mmCIF file of C-alpha atoms and ligand atoms in Angstrom:
data_model
loop_
_atom_site.group_PDB
_atom_site.id
_atom_site.type_symbol
_atom_site.label_atom_id
_atom_site.label_comp_id
_atom_site.label_asym_id
_atom_site.label_seq_id
_atom_site.Cartn_x
_atom_site.Cartn_y
_atom_site.Cartn_z
ATOM 1 C CA MET A 137 23.053 19.325 -12.143
ATOM 2 C CA LYS A 138 19.937 21.827 -9.841
ATOM 3 C CA TYR A 139 17.638 20.292 -7.764
ATOM 4 C CA VAL A 140 20.777 18.135 -6.294
ATOM 5 C CA ASP A 141 23.986 19.295 -5.935
ATOM 6 C CA GLU A 142 22.265 22.260 -3.632
ATOM 7 C CA TYR A 143 20.910 20.201 -2.050
ATOM 8 C CA ARG A 144 24.136 18.530 -1.023
ATOM 9 C CA ASP A 145 26.111 21.469 -0.415
ATOM 10 C CA LEU A 146 28.978 19.914 2.715
ATOM 11 C CA GLU A 147 28.381 23.674 3.882
ATOM 12 C CA LEU A 148 25.225 23.860 4.499
ATOM 13 C CA ALA A 149 24.857 20.847 5.636
ATOM 14 C CA GLY A 150 27.655 21.787 8.863
ATOM 15 C CA LYS A 151 25.448 25.333 9.053
ATOM 16 C CA LEU A 152 22.043 22.925 9.688
ATOM 17 C CA ALA A 153 23.810 20.671 11.547
ATOM 18 C CA LYS A 154 24.973 23.249 14.218
ATOM 19 C CA GLU A 155 21.405 25.129 14.554
ATOM 20 C CA ILE A 156 21.011 22.021 15.756
ATOM 21 C CA GLU A 157 23.315 20.893 18.204
ATOM 22 C CA ARG A 158 22.701 24.410 19.568
ATOM 23 C CA LEU A 159 18.424 24.700 19.762
ATOM 24 C CA CYS A 160 19.169 20.880 21.621
ATOM 25 C CA THR A 161 17.826 20.985 25.055
ATOM 26 C CA GLN A 162 16.486 18.189 25.220
ATOM 27 C CA ARG A 163 16.505 14.293 24.533
ATOM 28 C CA TRP A 164 14.678 14.127 21.200
ATOM 29 C CA THR A 165 13.317 10.981 19.590
ATOM 30 C CA ILE A 166 12.648 11.709 15.209
ATOM 31 C CA MET A 167 11.133 8.531 12.820
ATOM 32 C CA GLU A 168 11.254 9.629 8.913
ATOM 33 C CA VAL A 169 9.415 7.580 7.364
ATOM 34 C CA CYS A 170 10.288 7.278 3.999
ATOM 35 C CA GLY A 171 12.429 4.080 3.205
ATOM 36 C CA GLY A 172 14.593 7.000 0.844
ATOM 37 C CA GLN A 173 14.761 9.659 3.840
ATOM 38 C CA THR A 174 16.303 6.558 5.557
ATOM 39 C CA HIS A 175 19.125 5.646 2.960
ATOM 40 C CA THR A 176 20.035 9.089 2.833
ATOM 41 C CA ILE A 177 20.598 8.656 6.526
ATOM 42 C CA LEU A 178 22.740 6.845 5.959
ATOM 43 C CA GLN A 179 24.256 6.387 2.722
ATOM 44 C CA PHE A 180 24.958 10.337 3.675
ATOM 45 C CA GLY A 181 26.110 9.956 7.803
ATOM 46 C CA ILE A 182 23.007 12.068 8.681
ATOM 47 C CA GLU A 183 23.690 10.339 12.121
ATOM 48 C CA ASP A 184 27.127 11.413 12.360
ATOM 49 C CA LEU A 185 26.231 14.670 12.116
ATOM 50 C CA LEU A 186 23.799 15.185 14.904
ATOM 51 C CA PRO A 187 24.307 16.126 18.526
ATOM 52 C CA ALA A 188 24.029 12.551 20.480
ATOM 53 C CA ASN A 189 20.545 13.928 22.112
ATOM 54 C CA VAL A 190 18.474 14.029 18.925
ATOM 55 C CA ASN A 191 17.682 9.930 18.212
ATOM 56 C CA LEU A 192 16.415 8.957 14.667
ATOM 57 C CA VAL A 193 14.127 5.850 14.540
ATOM 58 C CA HIS A 194 13.666 4.599 10.643
ATOM 59 C CA GLY A 195 9.581 4.248 10.200
ATOM 60 C CA PRO A 196 7.724 2.088 8.279
ATOM 61 C CA GLY A 197 7.718 3.757 5.346
ATOM 62 C CA CYS A 198 9.416 0.595 3.040
ATOM 63 C CA PRO A 199 6.479 -0.965 1.319
ATOM 64 C CA VAL A 200 8.586 -4.229 -0.017
ATOM 65 C CA CYS A 201 9.091 -3.781 3.961
ATOM 66 C CA VAL A 202 5.665 -4.298 4.961
ATOM 67 C CA THR A 203 4.113 -6.842 2.511
ATOM 68 C CA PRO A 204 3.292 -9.676 4.640
ATOM 69 C CA VAL A 205 4.877 -13.379 4.517
ATOM 70 C CA SER A 206 0.916 -14.706 3.918
ATOM 71 C CA LEU A 207 0.771 -11.527 0.624
ATOM 72 C CA ILE A 208 3.924 -13.201 -0.327
ATOM 73 C CA ASP A 209 2.903 -16.673 -0.152
ATOM 74 C CA ARG A 210 -1.164 -16.214 -1.607
ATOM 75 C CA ALA A 211 1.446 -14.369 -4.532
ATOM 76 C CA ILE A 212 4.107 -17.684 -4.959
ATOM 77 C CA ALA A 213 1.160 -19.788 -5.121
ATOM 78 C CA ILE A 214 -0.792 -17.454 -8.111
ATOM 79 C CA ALA A 215 2.654 -17.561 -9.424
ATOM 80 C CA SER A 216 3.094 -20.978 -9.999
ATOM 81 C CA LEU A 217 -0.646 -21.954 -11.698
ATOM 82 C CA PRO A 218 -0.410 -23.114 -14.741
ATOM 83 C CA LYS A 219 -1.479 -20.117 -18.024
ATOM 84 C CA VAL A 220 -0.593 -17.388 -15.307
ATOM 85 C CA ILE A 221 2.204 -14.998 -15.952
ATOM 86 C CA PHE A 222 2.981 -12.880 -12.182
ATOM 87 C CA CYS A 223 4.330 -9.797 -13.190
ATOM 88 C CA SER A 224 6.611 -7.548 -10.290
ATOM 89 C CA PHE A 225 8.635 -4.216 -9.776
ATOM 90 C CA GLY A 226 12.816 -6.777 -8.991
ATOM 91 C CA ASP A 227 12.766 -5.824 -5.486
ATOM 92 C CA MET A 228 9.661 -8.688 -4.552
ATOM 93 C CA LEU A 229 11.339 -11.360 -5.837
ATOM 94 C CA ARG A 230 13.717 -11.994 -2.909
ATOM 95 C CA VAL A 231 12.052 -10.729 -0.261
ATOM 96 C CA PRO A 232 11.205 -14.341 1.604
ATOM 97 C CA GLY A 233 7.773 -15.975 2.035
ATOM 98 C CA SER A 234 7.383 -18.799 4.734
ATOM 99 C CA THR A 235 9.789 -21.217 2.805
ATOM 100 C CA VAL A 236 10.105 -19.409 -1.125
ATOM 101 C CA ASP A 237 10.516 -16.734 -2.062
ATOM 102 C CA LEU A 238 9.000 -15.372 -5.993
ATOM 103 C CA LEU A 239 12.198 -16.110 -7.009
ATOM 104 C CA GLU A 240 12.360 -19.353 -6.213
ATOM 105 C CA ALA A 241 9.033 -19.616 -7.661
ATOM 106 C CA LYS A 242 10.442 -18.556 -10.636
ATOM 107 C CA ALA A 243 13.208 -21.361 -10.347
ATOM 108 C CA ARG A 244 10.622 -23.846 -9.785
ATOM 109 C CA GLY A 245 9.077 -22.701 -13.421
ATOM 110 C CA ALA A 246 6.414 -20.208 -12.548
ATOM 111 C CA ASP A 247 6.210 -17.975 -15.203
ATOM 112 C CA VAL A 248 7.582 -14.476 -12.738
ATOM 113 C CA ARG A 249 8.545 -11.711 -14.751
ATOM 114 C CA ILE A 250 9.768 -8.278 -13.987
ATOM 115 C CA VAL A 251 7.928 -5.364 -14.694
ATOM 116 C CA TYR A 252 8.692 -1.666 -14.542
ATOM 117 C CA SER A 253 5.273 -0.071 -15.065
ATOM 118 C CA PRO A 254 2.357 -1.567 -14.215
ATOM 119 C CA LEU A 255 1.233 -0.512 -17.519
ATOM 120 C CA ASP A 256 3.827 -3.253 -19.225
ATOM 121 C CA ALA A 257 1.394 -6.029 -17.506
ATOM 122 C CA VAL A 258 -1.406 -4.938 -19.321
ATOM 123 C CA LYS A 259 0.117 -4.353 -22.536
ATOM 124 C CA LEU A 260 1.704 -8.203 -21.462
ATOM 125 C CA ALA A 261 -2.317 -8.819 -20.908
ATOM 126 C CA LYS A 262 -2.763 -7.629 -24.630
ATOM 127 C CA GLN A 263 -0.225 -9.529 -26.018
ATOM 128 C CA ASN A 264 -1.504 -13.355 -24.308
ATOM 129 C CA PRO A 265 -5.004 -12.932 -24.425
ATOM 130 C CA GLN A 266 -4.713 -16.969 -23.358
ATOM 131 C CA MET A 267 -2.687 -16.260 -20.562
ATOM 132 C CA ASP A 268 -4.121 -14.400 -17.590
ATOM 133 C CA VAL A 269 -1.924 -12.114 -16.550
ATOM 134 C CA VAL A 270 -1.895 -11.001 -12.775
ATOM 135 C CA PHE A 271 0.444 -7.231 -11.335
ATOM 136 C CA PHE A 272 1.446 -7.362 -7.792
ATOM 137 C CA ALA A 273 0.715 -3.895 -6.464
ATOM 138 C CA VAL A 274 2.777 -3.334 -4.092
ATOM 139 C CA GLY A 275 3.122 -0.266 -2.124
ATOM 140 C CA PHE A 276 1.689 3.029 -0.711
ATOM 141 C CA GLU A 277 -0.154 6.203 -2.301
ATOM 142 C CA THR A 278 3.156 7.800 -4.737
ATOM 143 C CA THR A 279 3.003 4.227 -7.167
ATOM 144 C CA ALA A 280 -1.316 3.653 -6.445
ATOM 145 C CA PRO A 281 -2.003 6.235 -9.109
ATOM 146 C CA ALA A 282 -0.041 3.819 -11.902
ATOM 147 C CA ASN A 283 -2.138 0.888 -10.455
ATOM 148 C CA ALA A 284 -5.500 2.536 -10.841
ATOM 149 C CA MET A 285 -4.130 3.927 -14.068
ATOM 150 C CA SER A 286 -3.689 0.616 -15.435
ATOM 151 C CA LEU A 287 -6.850 -0.912 -14.149
ATOM 152 C CA HIS A 288 -8.491 1.908 -15.531
ATOM 153 C CA GLN A 289 -6.672 1.126 -19.580
ATOM 154 C CA ALA A 290 -7.599 -2.642 -18.680
ATOM 155 C CA LYS A 291 -11.413 -1.610 -18.087
ATOM 156 C CA LYS A 292 -10.944 0.084 -20.748
ATOM 157 C CA LEU A 293 -9.307 -2.856 -23.177
ATOM 158 C CA ASN A 294 -12.115 -4.028 -21.881
ATOM 159 C CA LEU A 295 -9.340 -7.828 -20.928
ATOM 160 C CA THR A 296 -10.683 -10.377 -18.728
ATOM 161 C CA ASN A 297 -7.349 -11.769 -18.036
ATOM 162 C CA TYR A 298 -5.629 -9.273 -16.371
ATOM 163 C CA PHE A 299 -5.258 -9.321 -12.329
ATOM 164 C CA VAL A 300 -4.431 -7.154 -9.351
ATOM 165 C CA LEU A 301 -2.813 -8.700 -6.751
ATOM 166 C CA SER A 302 -2.702 -5.588 -4.605
ATOM 167 C CA SER A 303 -1.130 -5.122 -1.662
ATOM 168 C CA GLN A 304 -1.635 -1.463 -1.094
ATOM 169 C CA VAL A 305 -0.944 0.718 1.827
ATOM 170 C CA LEU A 306 -1.147 3.915 3.094
ATOM 171 C CA VAL A 307 0.867 5.879 5.401
ATOM 172 C CA PRO A 308 -1.602 8.357 7.884
ATOM 173 C CA PRO A 309 -2.897 4.923 9.375
ATOM 174 C CA VAL A 310 0.534 3.535 10.203
ATOM 175 C CA CYS A 311 1.764 6.977 11.597
ATOM 176 C CA ALA A 312 -1.464 6.611 13.454
ATOM 177 C CA SER A 313 -0.364 2.881 15.166
ATOM 178 C CA VAL A 314 2.695 4.275 16.094
ATOM 179 C CA LEU A 315 2.446 6.991 17.618
ATOM 180 C CA SER A 316 -0.535 4.080 19.677
ATOM 181 C CA SER A 317 1.160 1.799 20.594
ATOM 182 C CA ALA A 318 2.041 1.353 24.194
ATOM 183 C CA ASP A 319 5.882 1.202 23.678
ATOM 184 C CA ASN A 320 5.676 4.526 21.345
ATOM 185 C CA GLN A 321 9.176 6.621 21.673
ATOM 186 C CA VAL A 322 8.125 8.858 18.910
ATOM 187 C CA GLN A 323 8.280 12.483 18.681
ATOM 188 C CA ALA A 324 7.469 14.314 15.537
ATOM 189 C CA PHE A 325 8.277 13.101 12.156
ATOM 190 C CA ILE A 326 10.336 13.685 8.871
ATOM 191 C CA GLY A 327 6.800 12.911 7.015
ATOM 192 C CA PRO A 328 7.481 11.942 2.767
ATOM 193 C CA GLY A 329 7.280 13.507 0.859
ATOM 194 C CA HIS A 330 5.921 11.206 -2.784
ATOM 195 C CA VAL A 331 3.427 10.291 -0.968
ATOM 196 C CA CYS A 332 2.454 13.801 0.080
ATOM 197 C CA THR A 333 2.636 15.012 -4.052
ATOM 198 C CA ILE A 334 -0.535 12.310 -4.429
ATOM 199 C CA THR A 335 -2.232 13.045 -1.477
ATOM 200 C CA GLY A 336 -1.581 17.033 0.058
ATOM 201 C CA LEU A 337 -1.022 17.330 3.464
ATOM 202 C CA ASN A 338 -4.636 17.598 4.799
ATOM 203 C CA GLU A 339 -4.400 13.941 5.863
ATOM 204 C CA TYR A 340 -0.945 15.128 8.169
ATOM 205 C CA LYS A 341 -2.803 17.679 9.410
ATOM 206 C CA ASN A 342 -5.302 15.365 10.954
ATOM 207 C CA LEU A 343 -2.529 13.700 12.596
ATOM 208 C CA ALA A 344 -0.690 16.829 13.822
ATOM 209 C CA GLN A 345 -3.400 17.410 15.427
ATOM 210 C CA THR A 346 -4.668 14.349 16.801
ATOM 211 C CA TYR A 347 -1.293 13.582 18.260
ATOM 212 C CA LYS A 348 -0.119 16.473 18.842
ATOM 213 C CA VAL A 349 3.486 15.842 16.763
ATOM 214 C CA PRO A 350 5.841 17.823 14.393
ATOM 215 C CA ILE A 351 5.640 16.959 10.853
ATOM 216 C CA VAL A 352 7.717 17.890 8.427
ATOM 217 C CA VAL A 353 7.398 17.015 4.611
ATOM 218 C CA ALA A 354 10.258 16.140 3.812
ATOM 219 C CA GLY A 355 12.832 15.668 -0.008
ATOM 220 C CA PHE A 356 14.972 13.424 -0.089
ATOM 221 C CA GLU A 357 18.847 15.095 0.243
ATOM 222 C CA PRO A 358 20.848 15.599 2.510
ATOM 223 C CA ILE A 359 20.408 19.161 2.779
ATOM 224 C CA ASP A 360 16.451 18.220 2.930
ATOM 225 C CA ILE A 361 16.694 15.814 6.040
ATOM 226 C CA LEU A 362 19.416 18.136 7.305
ATOM 227 C CA GLU A 363 15.738 20.611 7.618
ATOM 228 C CA SER A 364 13.733 18.918 8.270
ATOM 229 C CA ILE A 365 15.769 17.842 11.816
ATOM 230 C CA LEU A 366 16.189 21.352 12.696
ATOM 231 C CA LEU A 367 12.004 22.939 11.981
ATOM 232 C CA CYS A 368 11.640 19.246 13.825
ATOM 233 C CA ILE A 369 13.694 20.190 17.001
ATOM 234 C CA THR A 370 12.895 24.132 16.273
ATOM 235 C CA GLN A 371 9.260 22.870 16.629
ATOM 236 C CA LEU A 372 9.109 20.288 20.124
ATOM 237 C CA GLU A 373 11.521 22.617 21.937
ATOM 238 C CA SER A 374 8.583 25.330 21.663
ATOM 239 C CA GLY A 375 5.964 23.154 21.742
ATOM 240 C CA ARG A 376 4.568 23.209 18.703
ATOM 241 C CA HIS A 377 3.139 21.411 16.766
ATOM 242 C CA GLU A 378 1.937 21.389 13.049
ATOM 243 C CA VAL A 379 2.789 20.418 9.467
ATOM 244 C CA ILE A 380 5.638 22.389 7.932
ATOM 245 C CA ASN A 381 6.364 21.639 3.837
ATOM 246 C CA GLN A 382 9.739 21.335 3.617
ATOM 247 C CA TYR A 383 9.497 19.869 -0.041
ATOM 248 C CA LYS A 384 7.687 22.340 -1.243
ATOM 249 C CA ARG A 385 9.428 22.431 -4.892
ATOM 250 C CA VAL A 386 7.044 18.999 -4.912
ATOM 251 C CA VAL A 387 5.107 18.882 -2.767
ATOM 252 C CA GLU A 388 1.745 20.505 -2.267
ATOM 253 C CA ALA A 389 -1.275 21.590 -0.096
ATOM 254 C CA GLN A 390 -3.633 19.867 -2.421
ATOM 255 C CA GLY A 391 -1.683 17.488 -3.695
ATOM 256 C CA ASN A 392 -2.823 16.365 -7.260
ATOM 257 C CA LEU A 393 -6.111 16.191 -7.501
ATOM 258 C CA THR A 394 -6.683 14.623 -10.840
ATOM 259 C CA ALA A 395 -4.347 10.857 -9.154
ATOM 260 C CA GLN A 396 -6.695 11.588 -5.839
ATOM 261 C CA LYS A 397 -10.028 11.236 -8.230
ATOM 262 C CA LEU A 398 -8.605 7.606 -10.269
ATOM 263 C CA LEU A 399 -7.376 6.421 -6.415
ATOM 264 C CA GLN A 400 -11.061 6.639 -5.257
ATOM 265 C CA GLU A 401 -11.759 6.042 -8.878
ATOM 266 C CA VAL A 402 -10.544 2.073 -8.769
ATOM 267 C CA PHE A 403 -9.752 1.257 -4.564
ATOM 268 C CA GLU A 404 -11.534 1.419 -1.326
ATOM 269 C CA VAL A 405 -9.893 1.773 1.598
ATOM 270 C CA CYS A 406 -9.730 -1.501 3.669
ATOM 271 C CA ASP A 407 -7.989 -2.863 6.709
ATOM 272 C CA ARG A 408 -4.420 -4.371 5.733
ATOM 273 C CA GLU A 409 -1.619 -6.452 7.354
ATOM 274 C CA TRP A 410 1.726 -5.356 7.958
ATOM 275 C CA ARG A 411 4.328 -7.377 8.104
ATOM 276 C CA GLY A 412 6.198 -6.285 11.632
ATOM 277 C CA LEU A 413 3.174 -4.774 12.809
ATOM 278 C CA GLY A 414 -0.378 -6.796 12.029
ATOM 279 C CA TRP A 415 -3.922 -5.183 11.146
ATOM 280 C CA ILE A 416 -4.535 -1.966 10.575
ATOM 281 C CA GLU A 417 -8.053 -0.831 10.664
ATOM 282 C CA ASN A 418 -7.689 1.621 7.383
ATOM 283 C CA SER A 419 -4.308 0.907 6.309
ATOM 284 C CA GLY A 420 -4.628 0.055 2.883
ATOM 285 C CA LEU A 421 -6.711 0.433 -0.605
ATOM 286 C CA LYS A 422 -8.207 -2.833 -2.709
ATOM 287 C CA LEU A 423 -9.654 -2.754 -5.660
ATOM 288 C CA GLY A 424 -13.422 -0.808 -5.557
ATOM 289 C CA SER A 425 -16.401 -2.968 -6.244
ATOM 290 C CA ASN A 426 -16.319 -0.895 -9.939
ATOM 291 C CA TYR A 427 -12.716 -2.840 -11.120
ATOM 292 C CA LYS A 428 -13.958 -6.556 -9.057
ATOM 293 C CA ASP A 429 -13.424 -8.453 -11.600
ATOM 294 C CA PHE A 430 -9.498 -7.417 -11.579
ATOM 295 C CA ASP A 431 -9.354 -8.547 -8.396
ATOM 296 C CA ALA A 432 -6.304 -10.944 -8.397
ATOM 297 C CA ASP A 433 -7.793 -11.701 -5.125
ATOM 298 C CA LEU A 434 -11.556 -12.714 -5.483
ATOM 299 C CA HIS A 435 -10.303 -14.133 -8.744
ATOM 300 C CA PHE A 436 -7.700 -17.155 -8.027
ATOM 301 C CA GLU A 437 -9.382 -19.812 -5.911
ATOM 302 C CA LYS A 438 -7.564 -19.495 -2.428
ATOM 303 C CA THR A 439 -5.209 -22.423 -1.821
ATOM 304 C CA SER A 440 -4.462 -23.535 1.647
ATOM 305 C CA LEU A 441 -1.020 -22.858 2.985
ATOM 306 C CA VAL A 442 0.874 -24.081 5.716
ATOM 307 C CA GLU A 443 1.471 -21.424 8.538
ATOM 308 C CA ILE A 444 4.978 -20.366 9.682
ATOM 309 C CA SER A 445 5.950 -17.232 11.032
ATOM 310 C CA GLU A 446 8.488 -15.414 10.441
ATOM 311 C CA SER A 447 11.901 -16.569 12.066
ATOM 312 C CA ALA A 448 11.396 -15.968 16.130
ATOM 313 C CA GLU A 449 15.167 -13.603 16.006
ATOM 314 C CA CYS A 450 13.701 -10.878 13.338
ATOM 315 C CA ILE A 451 12.686 -7.456 15.461
ATOM 316 C CA SER A 452 11.915 -5.770 11.974
ATOM 317 C CA GLY A 453 8.806 -4.993 14.100
ATOM 318 C CA GLN A 454 10.378 -3.270 16.929
ATOM 319 C CA ILE A 455 12.466 -1.308 13.947
ATOM 320 C CA LEU A 456 9.807 -0.138 11.832
ATOM 321 C CA ARG A 457 7.889 1.240 14.850
ATOM 322 C CA GLY A 458 11.012 2.525 15.980
ATOM 323 C CA THR A 459 11.526 0.591 19.209
ATOM 324 C CA LYS A 460 14.403 -0.743 18.133
ATOM 325 C CA LYS A 461 17.747 -0.498 15.797
ATOM 326 C CA PRO A 462 18.535 -3.600 13.121
ATOM 327 C CA THR A 463 21.577 -3.617 15.819
ATOM 328 C CA ASP A 464 20.103 -4.570 18.726
ATOM 329 C CA CYS A 465 19.238 -8.020 16.729
ATOM 330 C CA SER A 466 21.675 -10.774 17.053
ATOM 331 C CA ALA A 467 21.219 -12.058 13.304
ATOM 332 C CA PHE A 468 22.086 -8.949 12.269
ATOM 333 C CA GLY A 469 24.803 -9.182 9.533
ATOM 334 C CA THR A 470 25.980 -12.471 10.539
ATOM 335 C CA ARG A 471 22.497 -14.883 10.400
ATOM 336 C CA CYS A 472 20.630 -12.188 8.526
ATOM 337 C CA THR A 473 22.271 -10.449 5.360
ATOM 338 C CA PRO A 474 21.016 -9.229 1.796
ATOM 339 C CA ASP A 475 21.965 -12.176 0.807
ATOM 340 C CA LYS A 476 20.916 -14.635 3.226
ATOM 341 C CA PRO A 477 17.692 -12.719 5.146
ATOM 342 C CA LEU A 478 16.074 -13.985 7.225
ATOM 343 C CA GLY A 479 13.571 -10.275 7.179
ATOM 344 C CA ALA A 480 12.143 -8.018 4.370
ATOM 345 C CA THR A 481 13.400 -5.582 6.387
ATOM 346 C CA MET A 482 16.622 -6.872 4.998
ATOM 347 C CA VAL A 483 15.888 -7.302 2.391
ATOM 348 C CA SER A 484 14.808 -4.073 0.071
ATOM 349 C CA SER A 485 17.090 -0.585 -0.575
ATOM 350 C CA GLU A 486 14.796 1.322 1.319
ATOM 351 C CA GLY A 487 14.879 -1.536 4.417
ATOM 352 C CA THR A 488 16.613 -0.051 7.094
ATOM 353 C CA CYS A 489 19.025 -3.558 7.895
ATOM 354 C CA ALA A 490 19.532 -3.403 4.008
ATOM 355 C CA ASN A 491 20.855 0.100 4.565
ATOM 356 C CA TYR A 492 22.984 -0.495 8.753
ATOM 357 C CA PHE A 493 24.400 -3.418 6.683
ATOM 358 C CA LYS A 494 25.848 -1.368 3.204
ATOM 359 C CA PHE A 495 26.547 1.688 4.990
ATOM 360 C CA LYS A 496 26.519 0.770 9.124
ATOM 361 C CA ARG A 497 28.558 -2.850 9.776
ATOM 362 C CA PHE A 498 32.289 -1.615 8.470
ATOM 363 C CA GLU A 499 31.579 0.995 11.124
ATOM 364 C CA LEU A 500 29.696 -0.848 13.417
ATOM 365 C CA ASP A 501 32.957 -4.163 13.222
ATOM 366 C CA SER A 502 36.208 -1.017 13.909
ATOM 367 C CA THR A 503 34.264 -0.499 16.745
ATOM 368 C CA THR A 504 34.048 -3.895 17.883
ATOM 369 C CA SER A 505 37.276 -5.176 17.362
HETATM 370 S S1 SF4 B 555 18.839 -8.017 11.079
HETATM 371 FE FE1 SF4 B 555 17.212 -9.645 9.130
HETATM 372 S S2 SF4 B 555 16.795 -10.695 11.142
HETATM 373 FE FE2 SF4 B 555 17.497 -8.880 12.464
HETATM 374 S S3 SF4 B 555 15.491 -7.353 12.326
HETATM 375 FE FE3 SF4 B 555 16.603 -7.269 10.501
HETATM 376 S S4 SF4 B 555 15.733 -8.287 8.859
HETATM 377 FE FE4 SF4 B 555 15.217 -9.125 10.772
#
């Protein structure tokens, strides 16, 4: 299959791994930003092909994982109100809030529905004028244009019963936050290919210059990842810090200008709380002043929530910053599994802990038995 088979070529993978080994003279720590890239790295055993001095750490690019408990609680509180249809992508339903998740709220009678697009939620609002329909907008720059389009459509249709609960986050500020932290170990990034399809490369150029880190914007197949690691190592070994676009078959330097225009019309940049990472300045999107009437956070009265912190055992914040790996967590694979997750990084298929559990558990079991 074009664009898949040639990016899973075993012989080429071996050649790239050999070249990485040949170039690498010291230990380097590289973070892949996207959860989809983490999935590929673990699914295809890419770490096993690399020399021991290439340390891959797994970044905060799983939107489900970084949505804070307080916002999950807010979603559950809104979903539990009478006359509300609460719409979400399926992977948010099992993310633990402080007491229950959305699936449990649904079992208790809340009208929670899985949709495949925010436009499905707009359709529901049109079909159910007596109900308030709320879409839980969770995601990075990649999904924000579809959310913006749903708001644009709702406004055009004069809907007064469609609302968006925004938990949209932005990649460059969280990368800056990782690099600024006192215990940072990251020396290069494998950049987020799909996000850059929308945003283009400019913000990443600023990041690379400010923090003097190489960034290679990459795709999601094994050869994409290996090529990107090679391009990172080549720069690290020669003291360069540029943005290289490895994912040229999809990403254009200027991004998607139509989508960028729509985002500017509908959203405003705001500070956001990230699960495990805390508040990060200018790291999110909220509904702009022309769309305030559609803002679920403003429309629904805030219920007082019991503040319960996350499991004390969970170290997902350190995992998302690249300073720890899931196997450093005492609950990994025992008290915390995908069936009974203690933290969000064990929930999503893009979550680092869930990927370690799926692809590395047996390997780890056999080395410890
Ligand atoms: S294994 Fe579970 S408890 Fe441990 S860091 Fe991952 S999500 Fe948190």
